[in-house]
Coordinates of C-alpha atoms (C1' of nucleotides) and ligand atoms in Angstrom, one line a residue:
Chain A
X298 CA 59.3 -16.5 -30.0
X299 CA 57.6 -14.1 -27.7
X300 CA 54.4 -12.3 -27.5
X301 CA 54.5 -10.6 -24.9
X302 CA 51.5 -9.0 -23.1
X303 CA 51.5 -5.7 -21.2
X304 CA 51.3 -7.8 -18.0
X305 CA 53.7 -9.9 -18.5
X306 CA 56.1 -6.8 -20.2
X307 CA 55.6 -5.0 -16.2
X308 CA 56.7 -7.6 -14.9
X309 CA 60.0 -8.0 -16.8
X310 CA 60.9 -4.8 -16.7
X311 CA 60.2 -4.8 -13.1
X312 CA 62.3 -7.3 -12.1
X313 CA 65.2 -6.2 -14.4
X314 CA 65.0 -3.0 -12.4
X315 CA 64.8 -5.0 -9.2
X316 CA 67.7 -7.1 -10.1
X317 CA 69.7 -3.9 -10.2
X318 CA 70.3 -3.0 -7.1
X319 CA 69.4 -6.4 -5.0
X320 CA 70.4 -9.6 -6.9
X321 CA 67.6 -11.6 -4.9
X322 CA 64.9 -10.1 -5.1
X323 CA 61.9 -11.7 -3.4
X324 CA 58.6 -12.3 -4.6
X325 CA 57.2 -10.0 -2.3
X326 CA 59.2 -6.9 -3.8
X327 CA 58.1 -7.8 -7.3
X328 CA 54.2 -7.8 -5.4
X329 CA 54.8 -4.3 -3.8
X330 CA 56.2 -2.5 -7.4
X331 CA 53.5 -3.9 -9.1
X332 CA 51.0 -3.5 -6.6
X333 CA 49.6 -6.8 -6.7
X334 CA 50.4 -9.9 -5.1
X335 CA 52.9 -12.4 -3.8
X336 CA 50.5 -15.4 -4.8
X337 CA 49.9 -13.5 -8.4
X338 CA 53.9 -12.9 -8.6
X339 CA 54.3 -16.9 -8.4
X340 CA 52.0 -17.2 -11.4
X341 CA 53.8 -15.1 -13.9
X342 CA 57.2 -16.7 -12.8
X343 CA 55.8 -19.8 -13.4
X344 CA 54.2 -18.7 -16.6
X345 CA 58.1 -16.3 -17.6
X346 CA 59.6 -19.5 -16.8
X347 CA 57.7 -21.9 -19.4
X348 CA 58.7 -19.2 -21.7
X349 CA 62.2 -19.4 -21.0
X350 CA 62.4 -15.7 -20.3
X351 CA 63.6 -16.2 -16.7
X352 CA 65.2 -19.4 -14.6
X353 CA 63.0 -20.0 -12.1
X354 CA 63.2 -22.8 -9.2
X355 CA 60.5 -22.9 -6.7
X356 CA 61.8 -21.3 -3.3
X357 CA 64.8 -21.4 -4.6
X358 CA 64.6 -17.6 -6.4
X359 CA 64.5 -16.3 -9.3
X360 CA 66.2 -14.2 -12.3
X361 CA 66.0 -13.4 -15.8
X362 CA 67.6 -15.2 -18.9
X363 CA 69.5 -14.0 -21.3
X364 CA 66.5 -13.4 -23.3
X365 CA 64.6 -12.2 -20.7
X366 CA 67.4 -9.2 -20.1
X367 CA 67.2 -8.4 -23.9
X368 CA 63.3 -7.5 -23.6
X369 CA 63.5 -6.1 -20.5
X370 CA 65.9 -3.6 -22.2
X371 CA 64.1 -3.7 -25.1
X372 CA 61.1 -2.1 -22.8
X373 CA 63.5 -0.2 -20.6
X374 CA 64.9 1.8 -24.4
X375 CA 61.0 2.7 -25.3
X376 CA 60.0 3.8 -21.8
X377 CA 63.3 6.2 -22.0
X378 CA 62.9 7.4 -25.7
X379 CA 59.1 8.4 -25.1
X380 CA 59.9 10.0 -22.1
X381 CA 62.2 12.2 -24.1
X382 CA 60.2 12.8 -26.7
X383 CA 57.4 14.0 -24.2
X384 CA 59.7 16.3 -22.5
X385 CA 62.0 17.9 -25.5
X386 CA 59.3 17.7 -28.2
X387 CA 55.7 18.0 -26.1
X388 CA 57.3 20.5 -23.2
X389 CA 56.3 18.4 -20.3
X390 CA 58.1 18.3 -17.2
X391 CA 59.8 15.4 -16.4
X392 CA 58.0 14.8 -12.9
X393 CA 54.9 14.4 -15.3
X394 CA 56.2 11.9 -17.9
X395 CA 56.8 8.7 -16.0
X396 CA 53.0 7.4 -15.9
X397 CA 52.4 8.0 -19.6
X398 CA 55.6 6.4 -21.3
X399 CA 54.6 3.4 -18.4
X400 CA 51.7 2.7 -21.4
X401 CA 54.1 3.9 -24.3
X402 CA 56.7 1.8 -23.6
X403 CA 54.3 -1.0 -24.9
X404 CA 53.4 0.1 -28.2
X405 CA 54.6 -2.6 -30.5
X406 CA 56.1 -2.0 -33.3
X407 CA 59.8 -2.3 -33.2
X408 CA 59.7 0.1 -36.5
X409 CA 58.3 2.8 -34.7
X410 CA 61.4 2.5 -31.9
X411 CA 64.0 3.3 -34.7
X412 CA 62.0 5.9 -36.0
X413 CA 61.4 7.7 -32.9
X414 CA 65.5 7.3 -31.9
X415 CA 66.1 8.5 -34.9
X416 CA 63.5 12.2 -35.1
X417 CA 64.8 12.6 -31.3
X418 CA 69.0 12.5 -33.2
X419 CA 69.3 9.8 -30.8
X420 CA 69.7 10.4 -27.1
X421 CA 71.8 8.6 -24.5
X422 CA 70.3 10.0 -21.6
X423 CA 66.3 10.4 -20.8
X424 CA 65.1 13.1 -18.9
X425 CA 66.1 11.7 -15.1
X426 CA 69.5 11.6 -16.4
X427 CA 68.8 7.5 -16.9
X428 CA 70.9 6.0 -19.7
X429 CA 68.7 5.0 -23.1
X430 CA 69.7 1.2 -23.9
X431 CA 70.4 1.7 -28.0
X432 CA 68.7 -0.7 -30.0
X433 CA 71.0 -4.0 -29.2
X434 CA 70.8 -3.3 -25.7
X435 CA 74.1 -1.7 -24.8
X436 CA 73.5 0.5 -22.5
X437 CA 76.1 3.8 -21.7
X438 CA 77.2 3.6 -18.7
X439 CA 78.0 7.2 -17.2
X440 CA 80.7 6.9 -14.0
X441 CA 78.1 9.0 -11.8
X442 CA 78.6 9.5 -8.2
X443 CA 76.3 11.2 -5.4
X444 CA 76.5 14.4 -4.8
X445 CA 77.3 13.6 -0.8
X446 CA 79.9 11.8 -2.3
X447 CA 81.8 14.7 -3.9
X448 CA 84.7 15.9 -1.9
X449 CA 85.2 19.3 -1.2
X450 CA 87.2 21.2 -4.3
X451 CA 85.6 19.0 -6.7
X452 CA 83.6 20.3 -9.8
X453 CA 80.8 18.0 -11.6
X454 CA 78.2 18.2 -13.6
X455 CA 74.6 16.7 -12.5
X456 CA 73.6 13.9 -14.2
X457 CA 71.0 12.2 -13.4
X458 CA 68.0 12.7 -10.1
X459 CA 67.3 9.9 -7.9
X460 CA 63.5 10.9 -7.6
X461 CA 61.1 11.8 -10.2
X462 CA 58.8 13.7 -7.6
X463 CA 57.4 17.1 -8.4
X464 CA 58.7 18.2 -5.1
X465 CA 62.1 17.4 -6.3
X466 CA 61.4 19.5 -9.4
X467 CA 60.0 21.8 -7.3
X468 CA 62.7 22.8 -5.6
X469 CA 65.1 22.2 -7.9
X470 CA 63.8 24.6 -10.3
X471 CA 63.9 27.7 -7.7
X472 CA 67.4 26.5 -6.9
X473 CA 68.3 27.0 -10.6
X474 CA 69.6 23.8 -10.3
X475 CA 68.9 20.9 -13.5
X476 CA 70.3 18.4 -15.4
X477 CA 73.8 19.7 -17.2
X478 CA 74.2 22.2 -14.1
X479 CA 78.0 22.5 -12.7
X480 CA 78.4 22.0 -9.1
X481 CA 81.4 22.4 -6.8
X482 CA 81.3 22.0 -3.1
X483 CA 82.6 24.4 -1.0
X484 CA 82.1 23.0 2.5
X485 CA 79.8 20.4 4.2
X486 CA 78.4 20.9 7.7
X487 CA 78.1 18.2 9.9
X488 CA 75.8 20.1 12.8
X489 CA 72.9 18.9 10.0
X490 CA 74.7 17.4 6.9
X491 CA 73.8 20.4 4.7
X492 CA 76.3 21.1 1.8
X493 CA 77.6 24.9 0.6
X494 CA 77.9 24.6 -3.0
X495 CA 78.9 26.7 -6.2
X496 CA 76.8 26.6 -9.2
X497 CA 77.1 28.0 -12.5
X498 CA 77.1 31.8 -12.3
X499 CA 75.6 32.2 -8.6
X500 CA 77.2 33.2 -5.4
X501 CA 77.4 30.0 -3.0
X502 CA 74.1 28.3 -1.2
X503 CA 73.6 25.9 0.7
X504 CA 71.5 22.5 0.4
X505 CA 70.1 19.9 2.6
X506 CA 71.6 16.6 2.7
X507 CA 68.3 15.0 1.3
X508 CA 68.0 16.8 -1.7
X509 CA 72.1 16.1 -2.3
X510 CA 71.1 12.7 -2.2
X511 CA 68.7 13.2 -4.8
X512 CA 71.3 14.4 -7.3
X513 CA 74.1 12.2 -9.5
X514 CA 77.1 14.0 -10.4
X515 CA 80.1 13.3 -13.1
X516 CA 83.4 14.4 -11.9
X517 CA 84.9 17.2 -13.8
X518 CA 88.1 17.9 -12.7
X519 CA 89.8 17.1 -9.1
X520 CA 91.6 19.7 -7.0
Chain B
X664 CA 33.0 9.4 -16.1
X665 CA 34.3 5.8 -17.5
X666 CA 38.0 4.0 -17.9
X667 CA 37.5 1.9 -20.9
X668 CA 39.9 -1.0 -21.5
X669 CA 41.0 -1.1 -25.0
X670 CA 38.7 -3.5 -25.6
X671 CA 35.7 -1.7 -25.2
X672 CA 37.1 1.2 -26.6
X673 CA 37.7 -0.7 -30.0
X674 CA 34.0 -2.5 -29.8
X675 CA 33.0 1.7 -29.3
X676 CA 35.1 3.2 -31.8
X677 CA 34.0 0.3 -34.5
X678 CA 30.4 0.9 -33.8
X679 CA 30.5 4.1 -34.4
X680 CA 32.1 3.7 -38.3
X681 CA 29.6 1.3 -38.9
X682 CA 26.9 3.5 -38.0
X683 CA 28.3 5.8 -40.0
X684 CA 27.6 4.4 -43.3
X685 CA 24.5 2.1 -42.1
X686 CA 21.8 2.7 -40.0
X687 CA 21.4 -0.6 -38.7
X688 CA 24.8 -2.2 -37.4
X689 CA 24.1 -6.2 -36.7
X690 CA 26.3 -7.8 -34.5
X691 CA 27.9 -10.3 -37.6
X692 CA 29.1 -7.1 -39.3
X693 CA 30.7 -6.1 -36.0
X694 CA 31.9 -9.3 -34.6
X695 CA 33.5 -9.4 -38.7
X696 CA 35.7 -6.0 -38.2
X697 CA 37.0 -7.1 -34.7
X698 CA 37.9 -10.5 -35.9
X699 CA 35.5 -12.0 -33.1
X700 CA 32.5 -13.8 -33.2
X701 CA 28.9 -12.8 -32.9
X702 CA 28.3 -13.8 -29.1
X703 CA 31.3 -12.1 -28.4
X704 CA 29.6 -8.7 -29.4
X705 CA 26.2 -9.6 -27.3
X706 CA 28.7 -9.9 -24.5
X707 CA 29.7 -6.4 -25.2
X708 CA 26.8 -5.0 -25.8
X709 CA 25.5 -6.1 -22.3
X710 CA 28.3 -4.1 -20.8
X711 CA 28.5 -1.1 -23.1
X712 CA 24.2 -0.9 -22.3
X713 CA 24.9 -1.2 -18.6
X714 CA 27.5 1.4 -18.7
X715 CA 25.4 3.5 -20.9
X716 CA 27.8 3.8 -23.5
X717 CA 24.7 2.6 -26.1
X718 CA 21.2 1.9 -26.3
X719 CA 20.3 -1.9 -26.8
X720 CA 17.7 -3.7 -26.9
X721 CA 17.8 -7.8 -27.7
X722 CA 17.2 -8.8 -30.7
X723 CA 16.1 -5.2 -31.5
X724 CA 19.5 -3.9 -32.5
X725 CA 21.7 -1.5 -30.8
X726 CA 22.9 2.7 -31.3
X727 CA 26.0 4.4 -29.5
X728 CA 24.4 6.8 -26.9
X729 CA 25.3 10.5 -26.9
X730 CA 28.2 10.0 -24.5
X731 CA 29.2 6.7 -26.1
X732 CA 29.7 8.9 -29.4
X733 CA 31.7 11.0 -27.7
X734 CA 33.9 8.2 -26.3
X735 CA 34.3 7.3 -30.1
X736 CA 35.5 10.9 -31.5
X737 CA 38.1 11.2 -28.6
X738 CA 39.5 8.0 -29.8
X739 CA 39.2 8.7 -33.9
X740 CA 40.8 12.1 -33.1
X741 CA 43.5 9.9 -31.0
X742 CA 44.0 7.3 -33.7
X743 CA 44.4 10.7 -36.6
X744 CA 46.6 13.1 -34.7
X745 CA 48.8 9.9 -33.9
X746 CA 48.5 8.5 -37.7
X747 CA 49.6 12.4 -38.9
X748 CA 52.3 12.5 -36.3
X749 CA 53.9 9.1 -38.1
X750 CA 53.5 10.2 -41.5
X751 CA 54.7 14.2 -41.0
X752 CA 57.0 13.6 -38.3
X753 CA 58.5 10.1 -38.0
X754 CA 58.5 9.9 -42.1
X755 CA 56.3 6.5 -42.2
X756 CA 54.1 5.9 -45.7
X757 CA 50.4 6.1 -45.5
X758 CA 50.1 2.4 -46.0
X759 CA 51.8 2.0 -42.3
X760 CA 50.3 3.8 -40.2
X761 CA 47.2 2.2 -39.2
X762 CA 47.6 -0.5 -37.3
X763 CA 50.3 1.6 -35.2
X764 CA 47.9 4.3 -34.5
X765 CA 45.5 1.5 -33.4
X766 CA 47.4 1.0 -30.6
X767 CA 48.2 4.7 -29.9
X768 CA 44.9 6.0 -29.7
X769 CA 44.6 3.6 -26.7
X770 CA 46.8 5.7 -24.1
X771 CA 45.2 7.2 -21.9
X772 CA 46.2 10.5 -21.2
X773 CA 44.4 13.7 -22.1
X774 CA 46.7 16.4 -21.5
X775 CA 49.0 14.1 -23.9
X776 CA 46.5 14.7 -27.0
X777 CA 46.3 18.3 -26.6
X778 CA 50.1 18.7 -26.4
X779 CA 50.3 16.4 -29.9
X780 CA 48.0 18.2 -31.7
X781 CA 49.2 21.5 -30.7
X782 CA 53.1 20.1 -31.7
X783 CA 51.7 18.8 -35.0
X784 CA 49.8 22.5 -35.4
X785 CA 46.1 21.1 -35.2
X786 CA 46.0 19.2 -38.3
X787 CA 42.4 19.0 -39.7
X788 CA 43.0 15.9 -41.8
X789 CA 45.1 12.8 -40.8
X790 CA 46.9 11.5 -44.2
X791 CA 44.5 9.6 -45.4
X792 CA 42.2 12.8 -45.8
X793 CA 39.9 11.9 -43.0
X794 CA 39.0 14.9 -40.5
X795 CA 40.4 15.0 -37.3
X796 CA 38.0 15.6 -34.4
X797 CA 39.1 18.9 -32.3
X798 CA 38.8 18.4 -28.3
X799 CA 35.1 18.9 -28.0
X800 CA 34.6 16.1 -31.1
X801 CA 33.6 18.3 -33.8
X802 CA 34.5 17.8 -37.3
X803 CA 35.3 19.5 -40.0
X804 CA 32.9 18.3 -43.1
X805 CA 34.5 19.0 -46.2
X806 CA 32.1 17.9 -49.0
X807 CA 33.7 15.3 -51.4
X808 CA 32.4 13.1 -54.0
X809 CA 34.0 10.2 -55.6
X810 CA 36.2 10.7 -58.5
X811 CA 33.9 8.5 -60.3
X812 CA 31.2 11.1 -59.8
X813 CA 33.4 13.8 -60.8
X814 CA 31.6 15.9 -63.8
X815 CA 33.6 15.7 -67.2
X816 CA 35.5 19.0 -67.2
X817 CA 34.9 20.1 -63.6
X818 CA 38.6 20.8 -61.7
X819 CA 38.9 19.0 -58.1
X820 CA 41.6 18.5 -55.9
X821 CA 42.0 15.1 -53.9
X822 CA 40.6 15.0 -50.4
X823 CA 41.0 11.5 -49.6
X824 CA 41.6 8.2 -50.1
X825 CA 38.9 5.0 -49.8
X826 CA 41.5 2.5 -48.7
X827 CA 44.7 2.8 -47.1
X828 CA 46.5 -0.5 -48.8
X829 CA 49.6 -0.3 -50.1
X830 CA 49.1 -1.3 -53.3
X831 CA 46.6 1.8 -53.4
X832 CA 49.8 3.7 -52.0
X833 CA 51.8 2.3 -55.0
X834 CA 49.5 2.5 -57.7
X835 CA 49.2 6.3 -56.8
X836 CA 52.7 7.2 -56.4
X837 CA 53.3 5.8 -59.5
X838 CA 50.8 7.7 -61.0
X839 CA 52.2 10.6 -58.9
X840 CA 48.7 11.5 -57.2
X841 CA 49.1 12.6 -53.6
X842 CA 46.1 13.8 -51.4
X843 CA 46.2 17.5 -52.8
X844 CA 46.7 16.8 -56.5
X845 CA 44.6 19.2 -59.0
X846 CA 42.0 16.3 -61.1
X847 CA 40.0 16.7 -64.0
X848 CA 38.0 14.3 -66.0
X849 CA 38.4 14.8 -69.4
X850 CA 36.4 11.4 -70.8
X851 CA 35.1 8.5 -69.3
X852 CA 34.9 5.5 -71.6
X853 CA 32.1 2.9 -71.0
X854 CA 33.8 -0.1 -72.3
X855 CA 35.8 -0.7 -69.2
X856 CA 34.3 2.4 -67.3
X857 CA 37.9 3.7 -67.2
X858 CA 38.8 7.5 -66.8
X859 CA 40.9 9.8 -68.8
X860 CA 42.2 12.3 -66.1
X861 CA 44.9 15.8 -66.2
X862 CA 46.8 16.4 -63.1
X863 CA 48.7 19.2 -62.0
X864 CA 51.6 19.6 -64.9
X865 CA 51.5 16.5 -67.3
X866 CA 49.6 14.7 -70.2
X867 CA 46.4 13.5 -69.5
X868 CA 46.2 9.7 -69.0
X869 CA 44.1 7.1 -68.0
X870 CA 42.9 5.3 -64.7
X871 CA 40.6 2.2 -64.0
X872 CA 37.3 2.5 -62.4
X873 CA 38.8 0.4 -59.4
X874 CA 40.7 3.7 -58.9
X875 CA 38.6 6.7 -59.5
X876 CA 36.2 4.9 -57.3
X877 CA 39.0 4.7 -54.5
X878 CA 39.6 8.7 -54.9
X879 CA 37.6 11.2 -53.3
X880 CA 38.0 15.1 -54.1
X881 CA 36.9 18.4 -53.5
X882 CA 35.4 20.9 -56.0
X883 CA 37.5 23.4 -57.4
X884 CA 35.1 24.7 -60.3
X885 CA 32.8 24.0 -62.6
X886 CA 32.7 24.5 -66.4
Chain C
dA107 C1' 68.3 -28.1 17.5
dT108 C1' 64.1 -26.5 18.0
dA109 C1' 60.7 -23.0 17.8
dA110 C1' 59.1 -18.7 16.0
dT111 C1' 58.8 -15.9 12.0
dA112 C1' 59.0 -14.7 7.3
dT113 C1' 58.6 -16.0 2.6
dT114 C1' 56.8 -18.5 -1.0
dT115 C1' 53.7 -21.6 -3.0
dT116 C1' 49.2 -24.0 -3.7
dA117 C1' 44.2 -24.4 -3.6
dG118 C1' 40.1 -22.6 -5.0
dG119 C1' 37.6 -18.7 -6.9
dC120 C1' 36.4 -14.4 -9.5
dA121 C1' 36.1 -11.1 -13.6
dA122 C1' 37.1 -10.0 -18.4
dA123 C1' 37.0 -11.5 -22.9
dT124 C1' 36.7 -15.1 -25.9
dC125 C1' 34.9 -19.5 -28.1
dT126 C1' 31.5 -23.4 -29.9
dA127 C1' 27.1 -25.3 -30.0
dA128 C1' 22.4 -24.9 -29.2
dA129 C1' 18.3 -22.2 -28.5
dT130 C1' 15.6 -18.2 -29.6
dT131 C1' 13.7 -14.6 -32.4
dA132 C1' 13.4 -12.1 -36.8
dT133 C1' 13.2 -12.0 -41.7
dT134 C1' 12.2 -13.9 -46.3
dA135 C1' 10.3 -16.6 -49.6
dT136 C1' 6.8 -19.6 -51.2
Chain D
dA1296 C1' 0.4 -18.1 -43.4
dT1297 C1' 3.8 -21.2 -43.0
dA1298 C1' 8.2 -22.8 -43.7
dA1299 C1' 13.0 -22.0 -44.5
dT1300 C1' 16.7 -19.1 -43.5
dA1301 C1' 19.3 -15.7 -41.2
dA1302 C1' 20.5 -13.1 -37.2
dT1303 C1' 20.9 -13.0 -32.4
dT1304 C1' 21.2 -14.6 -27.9
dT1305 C1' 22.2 -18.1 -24.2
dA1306 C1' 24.7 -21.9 -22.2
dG1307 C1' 28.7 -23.7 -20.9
dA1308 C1' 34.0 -23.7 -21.4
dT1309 C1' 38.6 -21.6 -21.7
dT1310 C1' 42.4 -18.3 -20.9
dT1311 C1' 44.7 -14.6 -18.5
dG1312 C1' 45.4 -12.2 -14.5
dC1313 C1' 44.1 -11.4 -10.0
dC1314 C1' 42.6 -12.4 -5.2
dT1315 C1' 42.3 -14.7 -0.1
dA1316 C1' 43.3 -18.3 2.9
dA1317 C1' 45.9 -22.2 3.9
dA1318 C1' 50.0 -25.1 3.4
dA1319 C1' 54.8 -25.7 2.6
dT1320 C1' 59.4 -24.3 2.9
dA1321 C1' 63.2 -21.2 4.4
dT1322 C1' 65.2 -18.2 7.6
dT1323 C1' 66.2 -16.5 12.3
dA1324 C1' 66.4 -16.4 17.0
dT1325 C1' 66.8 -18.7 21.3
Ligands
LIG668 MN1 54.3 -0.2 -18.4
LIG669 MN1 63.1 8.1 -16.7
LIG670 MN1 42.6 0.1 -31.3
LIG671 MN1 43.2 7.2 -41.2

DNA sequence: ATAATATTTTAGGCAAATCTAAATTATTAT
DNA sequence: ATAATAATTTAGATTTGCCTAAAATATTAT
């Protein structure tokens, strides 16, 4: 069936992540994520199309098949495990992990997937939080909601970050604030959006609305 | 200094384990262990000389430079520590790791080798029993001789294996011989050049030439 | 509805890596 | 020393992925 190459791997994954959030996506979008091309785009959809590994009609748009969605999460589950591995086996940090499992995620051999899920007691969640597809594809999806989104009273558990910047890390790690952490919010301020909010074992601070946004949250319990 | 595509990196990295056993690598014995064709490799050589990654002159011949040779240990100590990592950690035979690891020791990152081989405790000898580079490209010589060559009554321990098949694998787990396992020759029997050995706990038996000559130990005494 | 703008596609070319076939140089056997 | 053979290099194509510039189509604003 497929042999894929790296190149054409990138692009399926990119478009799968694409096709998220916006279901047309352009082929100027794909261009900027991969930093190439609109012209070069047009290729490799021509070239996933033959393959049958996305339906593609010419101005018309385009999206991925059936089978196209399988590899994508195919790629999507390696990228995640090996970004696991590297933090909870190698002790990086996950701002530092993104560029290398971009190569690992193309290692080959579907073995070696398994293996790796199984020496890391398989994880559902990489180290942003993102859900790990399991090896059919099913992917668990967490009901995660921002963290601007919480109202007042509420208690959650972060989840997942939006950014995988070290100057999200940053400051996260001198607020004593990461993935697992409980968070209730105490009051909101509308003078500059910040947010007062209760962690584990600390007395209240407050945060800016940006890095709020930055941070998923699963409901705990409701007041 | 360089970024090498994989390509280069595996014309580099086969160069050097020609040169290894023969002075004078042609570009058919080359163009044979990269599946390619002999123009192919005077293509390469072209590059690799303009990049001063080796020294070649046409129709002269051609020798990895200083700095190409130590382009070719960071990969060899790539492709080990990866090989060890899939046999200690991820539980795969001997017999399956190679052609994995030949497409590990292509990713890129530096600071990711160092943190492997520290998790994996700086192994000195991947699984087939072949040193492992440390960060500055030095190995670790351990001097072995064939089994073949083995003195009648000396002791020796096995280092290393000549071929990493897996019906080498077979033979010698059925045989229970493991890299480690105590050898000595008791006769040798010129009809069929086959070997009556002792290993570690049980009865002496016998092995073909074919195998002795695919075993490579270390001294343990003499007698 | 038409014009202006944005998006997408095509045309034509380039670089890396490969190939086959032919030419060149080196080696060897007589 | 010459001829035959082997090894190596060049010539000319091909494939993949990318590019710029221009053409075609779609979208939007008037
Ligand atoms: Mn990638
Ligand atoms: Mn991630
Ligand atoms: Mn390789
Ligand atoms: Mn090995």
């Amino acid at each position: 069936m497929d042999n894929l190459s790296t190149t054409e791997e990138n692009y399926i994954k990119t478009i799968y992540h694409l096709q998220q959030s916006d279901a047309n996506v352009g082929t100027n979008e794909v261009a900027a994520k991969l930093n190439t091309k609109a012209a070069s785009v047009t290729d490799m959809l021509k070239k996933l199309n033959a393959k049958q590994i996305l339906n593609y009609e010419k101005y018309k748009g385009f999206s991925l098949s059936d089978e196209g969605q399988k590899i994508a999460l195919g790629i999507v589950r390696k990228h995640r495990l090996w970004e696991f591995f590297l933090v909870e086996k190698l002790n990086f940090r996950w701002d530092e992990v993104h560029t290398i499992a971009e190569e690992l995620e193309h290692i080959s051999s579907g073995l070696l997937v398994e293996r790796l899920d199984s020496f890391l007691g398989h994880p559902k969640f990489d180290p942003h939080g993102d859900p790990i597809p399991d090896s059919n594809g099913k992917i668990e999806v967490q009901p995660q909601i921002n963290l601007v989104d919480l109202p007042i009273g509420s208690s959650a558990k972060v989840s997942a970050v939006g950014s995988q910047s070290s100057e999200l890390l940053e400051l996260l790690t001198h607020k004593n604030i990461a993935i697992g952490t409980s968070i209730s919010v105490i009051r909101k301020f509308s003078f500059d959006n910040s947010l007062e909010i209760e962690t584990n074992a600390s007395i209240p601070f407050t945060i800016s609305r940006e890095l709020a946004l930055a941070l998923f949250v699963t409901l705990l319990k409701e007041n």
